Amino acid sequence: NAGVTQTPKFQVLKTGQSMTLQCAQDMNHEYMSWYRQDPGMGLRLIHYSVGAGITDQGEVPNGYNVSRSTTEDFPLRLLSAAPSQTSVYFCASRPTGTGLGELFFGEGSRLTVL
Amino acid sequence: GENVEQHPSTLSVQEGDSAVIKCTYSDSASNYFPWYKQELGKGPQLIIDIRSNVGEKKDQRIAVTLNKTAKHFSLHITETQPEDSAVYFCAASIHSGTYKYIFGTGTRLKVLA
């Protein structure tokens, strides 16, 4: 049971480049989400999904796109990277789509935009 | 918007002493308050949580207290050990269609041997 798997772990981009951060979970969780972690700012919610085909915006959605075509996968796309998107990104899932419960986090993806 | 304030940002204690981290939330409708521990290079992991119908919850050396009137909740770690050194995040639930969690800014705890 792998839990939440994120790839890549490290990535360096130039301003304006695009890329996708991958997230997969094998726990059949309904809810999946993306957070970014910046020094002194904690974890901020970017986008989330309560089930396949359903996505919504979090606190800081600008510059990011998501889709949820399957229960297992929730990729995060940066269409035109900016230095302000330099951060550590975490994918997290929980069993229930709309209820409370523990979030299970991946190990993170460190992105640097030059 | 809704927010969660967390203090202190860094905390150093001697091994065996207690550590207390405090959080304040703004949404009076919040009803779930988890605490996560993040070790270096890892993702956060849930260590304890509390719901609004309970004032205190304990799990071995870790306890959480909740004061709904004051909108405060705190994490207490007793008999600290070097392996308790990590970054700790509090969070509070907000509800709009589904439950989302607003996280505090984190506390870096160092336990000195």
Coordinates of C-alpha atoms in Angstrom, one line a residue:
Chain A
N1 CA 0.0 0.0 0.0
A2 CA 1.9 3.0 -1.3
G3 CA -0.5 5.8 0.0
V4 CA -0.1 9.1 -1.7
T5 CA 2.7 9.2 -4.3
Q6 CA 4.0 12.5 -5.8
T7 CA 6.3 12.9 -8.8
P8 CA 8.7 14.5 -9.4
K9 CA 10.4 15.1 -6.0
F10 CA 12.5 18.0 -7.4
Q11 CA 12.0 20.2 -10.5
V12 CA 13.7 23.3 -11.8
L13 CA 11.9 25.4 -14.4
K14 CA 12.5 28.6 -16.3
T15 CA 9.9 31.4 -16.2
G16 CA 7.2 30.7 -18.7
Q17 CA 7.7 27.0 -18.9
S18 CA 4.9 24.6 -18.2
M19 CA 4.8 21.4 -16.2
T20 CA 2.6 18.9 -14.4
L21 CA 3.0 17.7 -10.9
Q22 CA 1.6 14.2 -10.6
C23 CA -0.3 12.8 -7.6
A24 CA -1.7 9.3 -7.2
Q25 CA -3.3 7.5 -4.3
D26 CA -4.2 3.9 -3.9
M27 CA -6.6 4.1 -1.0
N28 CA -9.7 4.8 -3.0
H29 CA -10.1 8.2 -1.3
E30 CA -12.8 10.5 -2.6
Y31 CA -11.1 13.8 -1.6
M32 CA -7.8 14.9 -3.1
S33 CA -6.1 18.3 -2.7
W34 CA -3.0 20.3 -3.5
Y35 CA -1.3 22.6 -1.0
R36 CA 1.8 24.7 -1.3
Q37 CA 4.1 25.3 1.6
D38 CA 6.1 28.5 1.9
P39 CA 8.3 29.7 4.8
G40 CA 6.3 31.6 7.4
M41 CA 3.0 30.9 5.5
G42 CA 2.2 27.4 6.4
L43 CA 0.2 25.2 4.1
R44 CA -2.2 26.9 1.7
L45 CA -4.9 25.1 -0.3
I46 CA -4.6 25.5 -4.1
H47 CA -7.3 23.2 -5.6
Y48 CA -9.3 20.3 -4.3
S49 CA -11.6 17.6 -5.6
V50 CA -14.4 15.7 -3.8
G51 CA -14.6 13.0 -6.5
A52 CA -13.8 12.1 -10.1
G53 CA -15.0 14.8 -12.4
I54 CA -15.4 17.4 -9.7
T55 CA -12.8 20.1 -8.9
D56 CA -12.9 23.5 -7.1
Q57 CA -10.6 26.3 -6.1
G58 CA -8.9 26.8 -2.8
E59 CA -7.2 29.8 -1.2
V60 CA -4.5 30.4 -3.9
P61 CA -5.7 28.9 -7.2
N62 CA -4.3 31.5 -9.7
G63 CA -1.7 30.1 -12.1
Y64 CA -2.7 26.5 -11.5
N65 CA -5.1 24.0 -13.2
V66 CA -6.3 20.6 -12.1
S67 CA -8.4 17.8 -13.4
R68 CA -9.8 14.6 -11.8
S69 CA -10.6 12.1 -14.5
T70 CA -10.1 9.1 -12.2
T71 CA -10.4 8.5 -8.4
E72 CA -6.7 7.7 -8.2
D73 CA -5.0 10.6 -9.9
F74 CA -5.1 14.4 -9.4
P75 CA -2.4 16.2 -11.4
L76 CA -1.5 19.9 -10.9
R77 CA -0.6 21.9 -14.0
L78 CA 1.4 25.1 -14.1
L79 CA 0.7 26.6 -17.5
S80 CA 3.3 29.4 -17.5
A81 CA 5.6 29.1 -14.4
A82 CA 6.5 32.3 -12.5
P83 CA 9.2 32.8 -9.8
S84 CA 6.3 33.3 -7.3
Q85 CA 5.4 29.6 -7.8
T86 CA 8.7 28.5 -6.3
S87 CA 7.5 26.4 -3.4
V88 CA 7.1 22.9 -2.0
Y89 CA 3.9 21.3 -3.2
F90 CA 2.0 18.6 -1.3
C91 CA -0.8 16.4 -2.5
A92 CA -3.2 15.2 0.2
S93 CA -6.2 12.9 0.2
R94 CA -8.9 11.7 2.7
P95 CA -11.5 9.0 2.5
T96 CA -14.6 11.1 2.4
G97 CA -15.4 13.7 -0.2
T98 CA -17.5 16.1 1.8
G99 CA -16.9 14.9 5.4
L100 CA -14.2 15.5 8.0
G101 CA -11.3 13.2 8.5
E102 CA -7.5 12.7 8.4
L103 CA -5.6 14.1 5.5
F104 CA -2.9 11.8 4.1
F105 CA 0.0 13.7 2.6
G106 CA 2.5 12.8 0.0
E107 CA 6.2 13.5 0.5
G108 CA 6.2 16.7 -1.5
S109 CA 7.5 18.1 -4.7
R110 CA 10.1 20.9 -4.5
L111 CA 9.7 23.3 -7.4
T112 CA 12.2 26.1 -8.3
V113 CA 11.3 28.6 -11.0
L114 CA 14.2 30.7 -12.2
Chain B
G1 CA -11.2 35.4 4.8
E2 CA -10.9 32.8 7.5
N3 CA -7.5 32.3 9.1
V4 CA -5.7 30.4 11.8
E5 CA -2.9 32.0 13.9
Q6 CA -0.2 29.8 15.5
H7 CA 2.3 30.7 18.1
P8 CA 5.2 30.5 18.7
S9 CA 7.0 30.1 15.4
T10 CA 10.0 28.4 17.0
L11 CA 10.2 26.7 20.4
S12 CA 13.3 25.1 22.1
V13 CA 12.9 22.9 25.1
Q14 CA 15.1 20.7 27.1
E15 CA 14.5 17.0 26.8
G16 CA 12.0 15.9 29.4
D17 CA 10.3 19.3 29.6
S18 CA 6.9 20.1 28.3
A19 CA 6.0 22.0 25.1
V20 CA 2.9 24.0 24.4
I21 CA 1.8 25.4 21.0
K22 CA -1.2 27.6 20.7
C23 CA -3.6 28.4 17.9
T24 CA -6.5 30.8 17.4
Y25 CA -9.1 30.5 14.7
S26 CA -11.6 33.0 13.2
D27 CA -14.5 31.0 11.9
S28 CA -17.0 30.3 14.8
A29 CA -18.5 27.5 12.7
S30 CA -15.2 25.5 12.8
N31 CA -15.8 22.1 14.4
Y32 CA -12.7 20.0 13.7
F33 CA -9.1 20.8 14.8
P34 CA -6.3 18.5 13.7
W35 CA -2.6 18.7 14.5
Y36 CA 0.0 17.6 12.1
K37 CA 3.7 16.8 12.6
Q38 CA 6.2 17.3 9.7
E39 CA 9.6 15.8 9.9
L40 CA 12.4 17.0 7.7
G41 CA 11.9 16.1 4.0
K42 CA 8.5 14.5 4.7
G43 CA 4.9 15.3 4.3
P44 CA 2.8 16.3 7.4
Q45 CA 1.3 13.4 9.4
L46 CA -1.7 13.6 11.7
I47 CA -0.8 13.2 15.4
I48 CA -4.0 14.1 17.2
D49 CA -7.3 15.8 16.4
I50 CA -10.3 17.1 18.4
R51 CA -13.9 17.8 17.5
S52 CA -15.9 20.7 18.9
N53 CA -18.1 18.7 21.2
V54 CA -15.0 17.7 23.3
G55 CA -12.9 20.0 25.4
E56 CA -9.8 17.9 25.8
K57 CA -8.3 14.8 24.2
K58 CA -5.2 12.9 25.2
D59 CA -3.0 10.3 23.5
Q60 CA 0.0 9.1 25.6
R61 CA 2.3 12.2 25.8
I62 CA 0.2 14.4 23.5
A63 CA -2.9 16.3 24.5
V64 CA -5.1 18.9 22.8
T65 CA -7.4 21.3 24.5
L66 CA -10.1 23.4 22.9
N67 CA -11.8 26.6 24.2
K68 CA -14.7 27.2 21.7
T69 CA -15.8 30.4 23.5
A70 CA -12.3 32.0 23.0
K71 CA -11.7 30.2 19.7
H72 CA -8.4 28.8 21.0
F73 CA -6.9 25.4 20.9
S74 CA -3.5 24.1 22.1
L75 CA -1.2 21.2 21.7
H76 CA 0.6 19.9 24.8
I77 CA 3.6 17.5 24.6
T78 CA 4.9 16.2 27.9
E79 CA 8.2 14.5 28.6
T80 CA 9.6 15.7 25.3
Q81 CA 12.1 13.5 23.5
P82 CA 14.6 14.3 20.7
E83 CA 12.3 12.5 18.2
D84 CA 9.6 15.1 18.9
S85 CA 11.8 17.7 17.1
A86 CA 9.8 18.6 14.0
V87 CA 7.5 21.3 12.6
Y88 CA 3.9 21.2 14.0
F89 CA 0.9 22.6 12.2
C90 CA -2.5 23.3 13.6
A91 CA -5.6 23.5 11.4
A92 CA -9.3 24.3 11.6
S93 CA -12.1 23.2 9.4
I94 CA -14.3 25.5 7.3
H95 CA -17.3 24.3 5.5
S96 CA -18.6 25.5 2.1
G97 CA -20.0 22.5 0.2
T98 CA -17.3 20.4 1.6
Y99 CA -14.9 20.5 4.6
K100 CA -11.6 22.2 4.0
Y101 CA -8.8 22.8 6.4
I102 CA -7.1 26.2 7.1
F103 CA -3.6 25.6 8.4
G104 CA -1.6 27.7 10.8
T105 CA 1.9 28.9 9.9
G106 CA 3.7 26.2 11.8
T107 CA 5.9 25.9 14.9
R108 CA 9.5 24.5 14.7
L109 CA 10.1 22.5 17.9
K110 CA 13.6 21.7 18.9
V111 CA 14.2 19.3 21.8
L112 CA 17.6 19.7 23.2
A113 CA 19.3 16.6 24.6

